[in-house]
Amino acid sequence: MAKPLTLEEISARLKAAGPVGASPARLLAVSKTQSVDAIRALAAQGQRHFGENYVQEALAKIESLGPLDLVWHLIGPLQSNKCREVATHFDWLESLDRPKLVPLLARLRPPQRAPLNVLVQVNIDDEHSKSGCAPDQVLPLCAQVAAASGLLLRGLMAIPAPVPDMALRRAAFRRMRALFDTVRTQYASVDTLSMGMSDDYELAASEGATEVRIGSAMFGPRSTT
Ligand SMILES: *Cc1c(COP(=O)(O)O)cnc(C)c1O
């Protein structure tokens, strides 16, 4: 594995890769399996947004890093029995993929907190992955989120199949961008398209991602996942 990239290196690459005239994609640092100290070190360099996959693991980190006022995103699959923790402790949910969770999250979001920012996760390759809703379900699910109190629809997220053929990945990113543009014309709150990971974030940025989610390229390889 290549040497981990610094925040400056990643932001320079994101700036270079993105469409001319657009603001560079935001970096979501994917800190699953990483230590509190590793997160603290990045936060000390100015990184604000962190992504976690497992609710239980994230809660301990959110708790111990509370004073740093970081912005926490859940990017892993969400079970209905974890909605309370997510609604209570996270700032963003990027993996909403079914209608059933919407009323639960809306009811459980504490009224004194800002609305939970929500991305609808799309299964853009329609393949074996069970995560994400089908593309034809995106608009109904967005409408449901937009109408729910305590939730703020911010956009879409996808994890395209990690195929070696980069032309296929580019095509998936383009389909996501087209869906995103459709959703964005309907909801003023929508501004976020989260796609691209360690091995394809520059490609995703060039296809109009507004957020990329990077773990191993920045932290080094994970011992477990
Ligand atoms: C783990 C993970 C990432 C980051 O993966 P890397 O390849 O380590 O950059 C991004 N998004 C999701 C949803 C993940 O689960």
PDB file of C-alpha atoms and ligand atoms in Angstrom:
ATOM      1  CA  MET A   1       0.000   0.000   0.000  1.00  0.00           C
ATOM      2  CA  ALA A   2       1.239   3.502  -0.834  1.00  0.00           C
ATOM      3  CA  LYS A   3       2.364   5.899   1.848  1.00  0.00           C
ATOM      4  CA  PRO A   4      -0.599   7.595   3.554  1.00  0.00           C
ATOM      5  CA  LEU A   5      -1.523  10.952   2.035  1.00  0.00           C
ATOM      6  CA  THR A   6      -1.557  14.122   4.089  1.00  0.00           C
ATOM      7  CA  LEU A   7      -4.556  16.413   4.269  1.00  0.00           C
ATOM      8  CA  GLU A   8      -2.725  18.939   2.074  1.00  0.00           C
ATOM      9  CA  GLU A   9      -1.974  16.329  -0.568  1.00  0.00           C
ATOM     10  CA  ILE A  10      -5.572  15.187  -0.672  1.00  0.00           C
ATOM     11  CA  SER A  11      -6.984  18.681  -0.848  1.00  0.00           C
ATOM     12  CA  ALA A  12      -4.551  19.614  -3.623  1.00  0.00           C
ATOM     13  CA  ARG A  13      -5.645  16.536  -5.577  1.00  0.00           C
ATOM     14  CA  LEU A  14      -9.314  17.279  -5.019  1.00  0.00           C
ATOM     15  CA  LYS A  15      -8.816  20.825  -6.187  1.00  0.00           C
ATOM     16  CA  ALA A  16      -6.989  19.678  -9.316  1.00  0.00           C
ATOM     17  CA  ALA A  17      -9.486  16.922 -10.125  1.00  0.00           C
ATOM     18  CA  GLY A  18     -12.738  18.829  -9.727  1.00  0.00           C
ATOM     19  CA  PRO A  19     -14.630  20.594 -12.501  1.00  0.00           C
ATOM     20  CA  VAL A  20     -13.241  24.030 -13.344  1.00  0.00           C
ATOM     21  CA  GLY A  21     -15.017  26.753 -11.403  1.00  0.00           C
ATOM     22  CA  ALA A  22     -16.629  24.391  -8.865  1.00  0.00           C
ATOM     23  CA  SER A  23     -15.572  24.394  -5.210  1.00  0.00           C
ATOM     24  CA  PRO A  24     -13.411  21.372  -4.412  1.00  0.00           C
ATOM     25  CA  ALA A  25     -15.151  18.304  -3.005  1.00  0.00           C
ATOM     26  CA  ARG A  26     -15.263  18.134   0.767  1.00  0.00           C
ATOM     27  CA  LEU A  27     -13.155  15.455   2.405  1.00  0.00           C
ATOM     28  CA  LEU A  28     -14.949  13.067   4.731  1.00  0.00           C
ATOM     29  CA  ALA A  29     -12.254  11.266   6.739  1.00  0.00           C
ATOM     30  CA  VAL A  30     -13.428   7.669   7.161  1.00  0.00           C
ATOM     31  CA  SER A  31     -12.214   6.754  10.620  1.00  0.00           C
ATOM     32  CA  LYS A  32     -13.757   3.316  11.128  1.00  0.00           C
ATOM     33  CA  THR A  33     -11.360   1.052  13.072  1.00  0.00           C
ATOM     34  CA  GLN A  34      -9.016   4.021  13.637  1.00  0.00           C
ATOM     35  CA  SER A  35      -8.123   5.161  17.126  1.00  0.00           C
ATOM     36  CA  VAL A  36      -9.332   8.228  18.925  1.00  0.00           C
ATOM     37  CA  ASP A  37      -5.743   9.489  18.840  1.00  0.00           C
ATOM     38  CA  ALA A  38      -5.552   9.167  15.063  1.00  0.00           C
ATOM     39  CA  ILE A  39      -8.780  11.158  14.755  1.00  0.00           C
ATOM     40  CA  ARG A  40      -7.509  13.750  17.201  1.00  0.00           C
ATOM     41  CA  ALA A  41      -4.332  14.173  15.156  1.00  0.00           C
ATOM     42  CA  LEU A  42      -6.304  14.899  11.983  1.00  0.00           C
ATOM     43  CA  ALA A  43      -8.652  17.218  13.837  1.00  0.00           C
ATOM     44  CA  ALA A  44      -5.608  19.151  15.079  1.00  0.00           C
ATOM     45  CA  GLN A  45      -4.727  19.741  11.408  1.00  0.00           C
ATOM     46  CA  GLY A  46      -8.154  21.166  10.722  1.00  0.00           C
ATOM     47  CA  GLN A  47     -10.173  18.140   9.555  1.00  0.00           C
ATOM     48  CA  ARG A  48     -13.812  18.515  10.725  1.00  0.00           C
ATOM     49  CA  HIS A  49     -15.897  15.795   9.052  1.00  0.00           C
ATOM     50  CA  PHE A  50     -15.488  12.161  10.076  1.00  0.00           C
ATOM     51  CA  GLY A  51     -17.307   9.078   8.786  1.00  0.00           C
ATOM     52  CA  GLU A  52     -17.987   5.943  10.790  1.00  0.00           C
ATOM     53  CA  ASN A  53     -19.573   2.630   9.775  1.00  0.00           C
ATOM     54  CA  TYR A  54     -20.482   0.988  13.027  1.00  0.00           C
ATOM     55  CA  VAL A  55     -22.779   2.786  15.446  1.00  0.00           C
ATOM     56  CA  GLN A  56     -21.384   1.245  18.626  1.00  0.00           C
ATOM     57  CA  GLU A  57     -17.781   1.991  17.703  1.00  0.00           C
ATOM     58  CA  ALA A  58     -18.692   5.536  16.703  1.00  0.00           C
ATOM     59  CA  LEU A  59     -20.533   6.365  19.919  1.00  0.00           C
ATOM     60  CA  ALA A  60     -17.430   5.826  22.034  1.00  0.00           C
ATOM     61  CA  LYS A  61     -15.410   8.107  19.757  1.00  0.00           C
ATOM     62  CA  ILE A  62     -18.089  10.789  19.597  1.00  0.00           C
ATOM     63  CA  GLU A  63     -18.248  10.746  23.348  1.00  0.00           C
ATOM     64  CA  SER A  64     -14.515  11.002  23.997  1.00  0.00           C
ATOM     65  CA  LEU A  65     -13.965  13.627  21.273  1.00  0.00           C
ATOM     66  CA  GLY A  66     -17.054  15.637  22.162  1.00  0.00           C
ATOM     67  CA  PRO A  67     -15.192  18.824  23.155  1.00  0.00           C
ATOM     68  CA  LEU A  68     -13.601  19.046  19.673  1.00  0.00           C
ATOM     69  CA  ASP A  69     -16.994  19.696  18.111  1.00  0.00           C
ATOM     70  CA  LEU A  70     -16.407  17.470  15.089  1.00  0.00           C
ATOM     71  CA  VAL A  71     -19.073  16.623  12.509  1.00  0.00           C
ATOM     72  CA  TRP A  72     -20.004  12.929  12.530  1.00  0.00           C
ATOM     73  CA  HIS A  73     -21.420  11.046   9.546  1.00  0.00           C
ATOM     74  CA  LEU A  74     -22.808   7.519   9.652  1.00  0.00           C
ATOM     75  CA  ILE A  75     -21.864   5.850   6.365  1.00  0.00           C
ATOM     76  CA  GLY A  76     -22.543   2.193   7.230  1.00  0.00           C
ATOM     77  CA  PRO A  77     -25.823   0.283   7.018  1.00  0.00           C
ATOM     78  CA  LEU A  78     -28.424   1.332   9.574  1.00  0.00           C
ATOM     79  CA  GLN A  79     -30.632  -1.149  11.449  1.00  0.00           C
ATOM     80  CA  SER A  80     -33.894   0.145  12.860  1.00  0.00           C
ATOM     81  CA  ASN A  81     -32.831  -0.756  16.404  1.00  0.00           C
ATOM     82  CA  LYS A  82     -29.945   1.724  16.086  1.00  0.00           C
ATOM     83  CA  CYS A  83     -32.045   4.682  14.947  1.00  0.00           C
ATOM     84  CA  ARG A  84     -32.228   6.172  18.415  1.00  0.00           C
ATOM     85  CA  GLU A  85     -28.435   6.322  18.824  1.00  0.00           C
ATOM     86  CA  VAL A  86     -27.980   7.709  15.338  1.00  0.00           C
ATOM     87  CA  ALA A  87     -30.680  10.354  15.725  1.00  0.00           C
ATOM     88  CA  THR A  88     -29.254  11.360  19.076  1.00  0.00           C
ATOM     89  CA  HIS A  89     -25.522  11.476  18.362  1.00  0.00           C
ATOM     90  CA  PHE A  90     -24.815  11.921  14.647  1.00  0.00           C
ATOM     91  CA  ASP A  91     -24.894  15.035  12.475  1.00  0.00           C
ATOM     92  CA  TRP A  92     -25.305  13.234   9.159  1.00  0.00           C
ATOM     93  CA  LEU A  93     -26.775   9.938   8.016  1.00  0.00           C
ATOM     94  CA  GLU A  94     -25.430   9.029   4.563  1.00  0.00           C
ATOM     95  CA  SER A  95     -26.917   5.561   4.297  1.00  0.00           C
ATOM     96  CA  LEU A  96     -30.671   6.009   4.377  1.00  0.00           C
ATOM     97  CA  ASP A  97     -31.995   3.357   2.021  1.00  0.00           C
ATOM     98  CA  ARG A  98     -35.563   2.519   3.025  1.00  0.00           C
ATOM     99  CA  PRO A  99     -38.806   4.281   3.916  1.00  0.00           C
ATOM    100  CA  LYS A 100     -39.306   2.482   7.203  1.00  0.00           C
ATOM    101  CA  LEU A 101     -36.468   4.359   8.914  1.00  0.00           C
ATOM    102  CA  VAL A 102     -37.743   7.861   8.134  1.00  0.00           C
ATOM    103  CA  PRO A 103     -40.534   8.157  10.743  1.00  0.00           C
ATOM    104  CA  LEU A 104     -38.313   6.507  13.357  1.00  0.00           C
ATOM    105  CA  LEU A 105     -35.462   8.956  12.804  1.00  0.00           C
ATOM    106  CA  ALA A 106     -37.832  11.921  12.660  1.00  0.00           C
ATOM    107  CA  ARG A 107     -39.430  10.950  15.964  1.00  0.00           C
ATOM    108  CA  LEU A 108     -36.115  10.219  17.676  1.00  0.00           C
ATOM    109  CA  ARG A 109     -34.153  13.313  16.615  1.00  0.00           C
ATOM    110  CA  PRO A 110     -33.924  15.456  19.766  1.00  0.00           C
ATOM    111  CA  PRO A 111     -35.822  18.705  19.137  1.00  0.00           C
ATOM    112  CA  GLN A 112     -33.012  20.784  20.635  1.00  0.00           C
ATOM    113  CA  ARG A 113     -30.564  19.516  17.991  1.00  0.00           C
ATOM    114  CA  ALA A 114     -30.313  20.849  14.438  1.00  0.00           C
ATOM    115  CA  PRO A 115     -32.072  18.553  11.957  1.00  0.00           C
ATOM    116  CA  LEU A 116     -30.222  15.358  11.030  1.00  0.00           C
ATOM    117  CA  ASN A 117     -28.661  15.836   7.588  1.00  0.00           C
ATOM    118  CA  VAL A 118     -29.700  12.934   5.387  1.00  0.00           C
ATOM    119  CA  LEU A 119     -28.295  11.453   2.190  1.00  0.00           C
ATOM    120  CA  VAL A 120     -30.254   8.783   0.380  1.00  0.00           C
ATOM    121  CA  GLN A 121     -27.951   5.888  -0.497  1.00  0.00           C
ATOM    122  CA  VAL A 122     -28.408   4.628  -4.039  1.00  0.00           C
ATOM    123  CA  ASN A 123     -27.538   1.163  -5.322  1.00  0.00           C
ATOM    124  CA  ILE A 124     -26.296   2.624  -8.575  1.00  0.00           C
ATOM    125  CA  ASP A 125     -24.862  -0.565 -10.057  1.00  0.00           C
ATOM    126  CA  ASP A 126     -27.890  -2.668  -9.274  1.00  0.00           C
ATOM    127  CA  GLU A 127     -25.589  -5.570  -8.428  1.00  0.00           C
ATOM    128  CA  HIS A 128     -25.034  -7.843  -5.461  1.00  0.00           C
ATOM    129  CA  SER A 129     -24.667  -5.153  -2.845  1.00  0.00           C
ATOM    130  CA  LYS A 130     -27.707  -5.073  -0.583  1.00  0.00           C
ATOM    131  CA  SER A 131     -27.088  -1.497   0.490  1.00  0.00           C
ATOM    132  CA  GLY A 132     -28.832   1.407  -1.128  1.00  0.00           C
ATOM    133  CA  CYS A 133     -32.241   1.868  -2.679  1.00  0.00           C
ATOM    134  CA  ALA A 134     -32.927   1.219  -6.346  1.00  0.00           C
ATOM    135  CA  PRO A 135     -32.530   4.297  -8.560  1.00  0.00           C
ATOM    136  CA  ASP A 136     -36.274   4.389  -9.242  1.00  0.00           C
ATOM    137  CA  GLN A 137     -36.916   4.630  -5.490  1.00  0.00           C
ATOM    138  CA  VAL A 138     -34.740   7.695  -4.999  1.00  0.00           C
ATOM    139  CA  LEU A 139     -37.369  10.362  -5.674  1.00  0.00           C
ATOM    140  CA  PRO A 140     -40.081   8.847  -3.441  1.00  0.00           C
ATOM    141  CA  LEU A 141     -37.580   8.380  -0.613  1.00  0.00           C
ATOM    142  CA  CYS A 142     -36.290  11.936  -1.026  1.00  0.00           C
ATOM    143  CA  ALA A 143     -39.860  13.245  -0.874  1.00  0.00           C
ATOM    144  CA  GLN A 144     -40.436  11.347   2.342  1.00  0.00           C
ATOM    145  CA  VAL A 145     -37.277  12.721   3.964  1.00  0.00           C
ATOM    146  CA  ALA A 146     -38.005  16.263   2.785  1.00  0.00           C
ATOM    147  CA  ALA A 147     -41.425  16.129   4.421  1.00  0.00           C
ATOM    148  CA  ALA A 148     -40.181  14.759   7.759  1.00  0.00           C
ATOM    149  CA  SER A 149     -39.580  17.038  10.721  1.00  0.00           C
ATOM    150  CA  GLY A 150     -36.179  16.745  12.331  1.00  0.00           C
ATOM    151  CA  LEU A 151     -34.545  15.637   9.077  1.00  0.00           C
ATOM    152  CA  LEU A 152     -32.947  17.725   6.353  1.00  0.00           C
ATOM    153  CA  LEU A 153     -32.550  16.218   2.901  1.00  0.00           C
ATOM    154  CA  ARG A 154     -29.030  17.064   1.699  1.00  0.00           C
ATOM    155  CA  GLY A 155     -28.525  14.727  -1.258  1.00  0.00           C
ATOM    156  CA  LEU A 156     -27.314  11.323  -2.370  1.00  0.00           C
ATOM    157  CA  MET A 157     -24.581   8.817  -1.574  1.00  0.00           C
ATOM    158  CA  ALA A 158     -23.321   5.800  -3.509  1.00  0.00           C
ATOM    159  CA  ILE A 159     -20.694   3.082  -3.366  1.00  0.00           C
ATOM    160  CA  PRO A 160     -20.318   1.957  -6.982  1.00  0.00           C
ATOM    161  CA  ALA A 161     -19.098  -1.614  -7.486  1.00  0.00           C
ATOM    162  CA  PRO A 162     -15.287  -1.638  -7.104  1.00  0.00           C
ATOM    163  CA  VAL A 163     -14.710  -3.023 -10.603  1.00  0.00           C
ATOM    164  CA  PRO A 164     -11.192  -2.749 -12.033  1.00  0.00           C
ATOM    165  CA  ASP A 165     -12.508  -1.090 -15.197  1.00  0.00           C
ATOM    166  CA  MET A 166     -12.387   2.625 -14.424  1.00  0.00           C
ATOM    167  CA  ALA A 167     -14.589   3.433 -17.409  1.00  0.00           C
ATOM    168  CA  LEU A 168     -17.403   1.496 -15.727  1.00  0.00           C
ATOM    169  CA  ARG A 169     -16.835   3.353 -12.484  1.00  0.00           C
ATOM    170  CA  ARG A 170     -16.895   6.646 -14.322  1.00  0.00           C
ATOM    171  CA  ALA A 171     -20.208   5.660 -15.910  1.00  0.00           C
ATOM    172  CA  ALA A 172     -21.646   4.880 -12.469  1.00  0.00           C
ATOM    173  CA  PHE A 173     -20.469   8.259 -11.136  1.00  0.00           C
ATOM    174  CA  ARG A 174     -22.096   9.942 -14.122  1.00  0.00           C
ATOM    175  CA  ARG A 175     -25.402   8.195 -13.486  1.00  0.00           C
ATOM    176  CA  MET A 176     -25.209   9.380  -9.884  1.00  0.00           C
ATOM    177  CA  ARG A 177     -24.477  12.931 -10.954  1.00  0.00           C
ATOM    178  CA  ALA A 178     -27.499  12.910 -13.277  1.00  0.00           C
ATOM    179  CA  LEU A 179     -29.754  11.616 -10.481  1.00  0.00           C
ATOM    180  CA  PHE A 180     -28.328  14.216  -8.127  1.00  0.00           C
ATOM    181  CA  ASP A 181     -29.023  17.022 -10.597  1.00  0.00           C
ATOM    182  CA  THR A 182     -32.617  15.829 -10.892  1.00  0.00           C
ATOM    183  CA  VAL A 183     -33.087  15.779  -7.113  1.00  0.00           C
ATOM    184  CA  ARG A 184     -31.379  19.119  -6.692  1.00  0.00           C
ATOM    185  CA  THR A 185     -33.789  20.906  -9.001  1.00  0.00           C
ATOM    186  CA  GLN A 186     -36.624  19.818  -6.706  1.00  0.00           C
ATOM    187  CA  TYR A 187     -35.238  20.581  -3.247  1.00  0.00           C
ATOM    188  CA  ALA A 188     -33.373  23.747  -2.280  1.00  0.00           C
ATOM    189  CA  SER A 189     -31.708  21.965   0.664  1.00  0.00           C
ATOM    190  CA  VAL A 190     -29.923  19.465  -1.594  1.00  0.00           C
ATOM    191  CA  ASP A 191     -26.224  20.237  -2.081  1.00  0.00           C
ATOM    192  CA  THR A 192     -24.310  17.028  -1.389  1.00  0.00           C
ATOM    193  CA  LEU A 193     -23.281  14.171  -3.663  1.00  0.00           C
ATOM    194  CA  SER A 194     -21.094  11.749  -1.692  1.00  0.00           C
ATOM    195  CA  MET A 195     -19.122   9.348  -3.891  1.00  0.00           C
ATOM    196  CA  GLY A 196     -15.522   8.231  -4.359  1.00  0.00           C
ATOM    197  CA  MET A 197     -13.223   6.400  -1.934  1.00  0.00           C
ATOM    198  CA  SER A 198      -9.454   5.876  -1.576  1.00  0.00           C
ATOM    199  CA  ASP A 199      -8.904   4.364  -4.994  1.00  0.00           C
ATOM    200  CA  ASP A 200     -11.277   6.472  -7.076  1.00  0.00           C
ATOM    201  CA  TYR A 201     -11.853   9.794  -5.322  1.00  0.00           C
ATOM    202  CA  GLU A 202     -10.157  11.847  -8.034  1.00  0.00           C
ATOM    203  CA  LEU A 203     -12.356  10.239 -10.665  1.00  0.00           C
ATOM    204  CA  ALA A 204     -15.439  10.884  -8.530  1.00  0.00           C
ATOM    205  CA  ALA A 205     -14.403  14.510  -7.999  1.00  0.00           C
ATOM    206  CA  SER A 206     -13.938  14.959 -11.735  1.00  0.00           C
ATOM    207  CA  GLU A 207     -17.480  13.653 -12.237  1.00  0.00           C
ATOM    208  CA  GLY A 208     -18.964  16.160  -9.828  1.00  0.00           C
ATOM    209  CA  ALA A 209     -18.826  14.602  -6.346  1.00  0.00           C
ATOM    210  CA  THR A 210     -19.236  17.303  -3.699  1.00  0.00           C
ATOM    211  CA  GLU A 211     -17.897  14.971  -1.000  1.00  0.00           C
ATOM    212  CA  VAL A 212     -15.433  12.085  -1.141  1.00  0.00           C
ATOM    213  CA  ARG A 213     -15.036   9.514   1.623  1.00  0.00           C
ATOM    214  CA  ILE A 214     -11.431   8.543   2.217  1.00  0.00           C
ATOM    215  CA  GLY A 215     -10.140   6.049   4.763  1.00  0.00           C
ATOM    216  CA  SER A 216      -7.113   3.920   3.990  1.00  0.00           C
ATOM    217  CA  ALA A 217      -5.384   6.395   1.635  1.00  0.00           C
ATOM    218  CA  MET A 218      -5.141   8.785   4.550  1.00  0.00           C
ATOM    219  CA  PHE A 219      -4.947   6.635   7.679  1.00  0.00           C
ATOM    220  CA  GLY A 220      -3.057   3.730   6.137  1.00  0.00           C
ATOM    221  CA  PRO A 221      -4.484   0.210   5.869  1.00  0.00           C
ATOM    222  CA  ARG A 222      -7.114  -0.931   8.345  1.00  0.00           C
ATOM    223  CA  SER A 223      -6.218  -3.888  10.527  1.00  0.00           C
ATOM    224  CA  THR A 224      -9.827  -5.085  10.499  1.00  0.00           C
ATOM    225  CA  THR A 225     -12.977  -3.810   8.812  1.00  0.00           C
TER     226      THR A 225
HETATM  227  C1  LIG B   1     -14.776   2.140   4.455  1.00  0.00           C
HETATM  228  C2  LIG B   1     -15.605   3.042   3.632  1.00  0.00           C
HETATM  229  C3  LIG B   1     -15.034   4.108   2.909  1.00  0.00           C
HETATM  230  C4  LIG B   1     -13.548   4.374   2.849  1.00  0.00           C
HETATM  231  O1  LIG B   1     -12.890   3.332   2.224  1.00  0.00           O
HETATM  232  P1  LIG B   1     -11.355   3.477   1.793  1.00  0.00           P
HETATM  233  O2  LIG B   1     -11.234   2.583   0.633  1.00  0.00           O
HETATM  234  O3  LIG B   1     -10.568   3.044   2.976  1.00  0.00           O
HETATM  235  O4  LIG B   1     -11.109   4.895   1.461  1.00  0.00           O
HETATM  236  C5  LIG B   1     -15.888   4.955   2.218  1.00  0.00           C
HETATM  237  N1  LIG B   1     -17.222   4.782   2.218  1.00  0.00           N
HETATM  238  C6  LIG B   1     -17.807   3.764   2.879  1.00  0.00           C
HETATM  239  C7  LIG B   1     -19.289   3.632   2.829  1.00  0.00           C
HETATM  240  C8  LIG B   1     -17.015   2.866   3.602  1.00  0.00           C
HETATM  241  O5  LIG B   1     -17.612   1.859   4.244  1.00  0.00           O
END
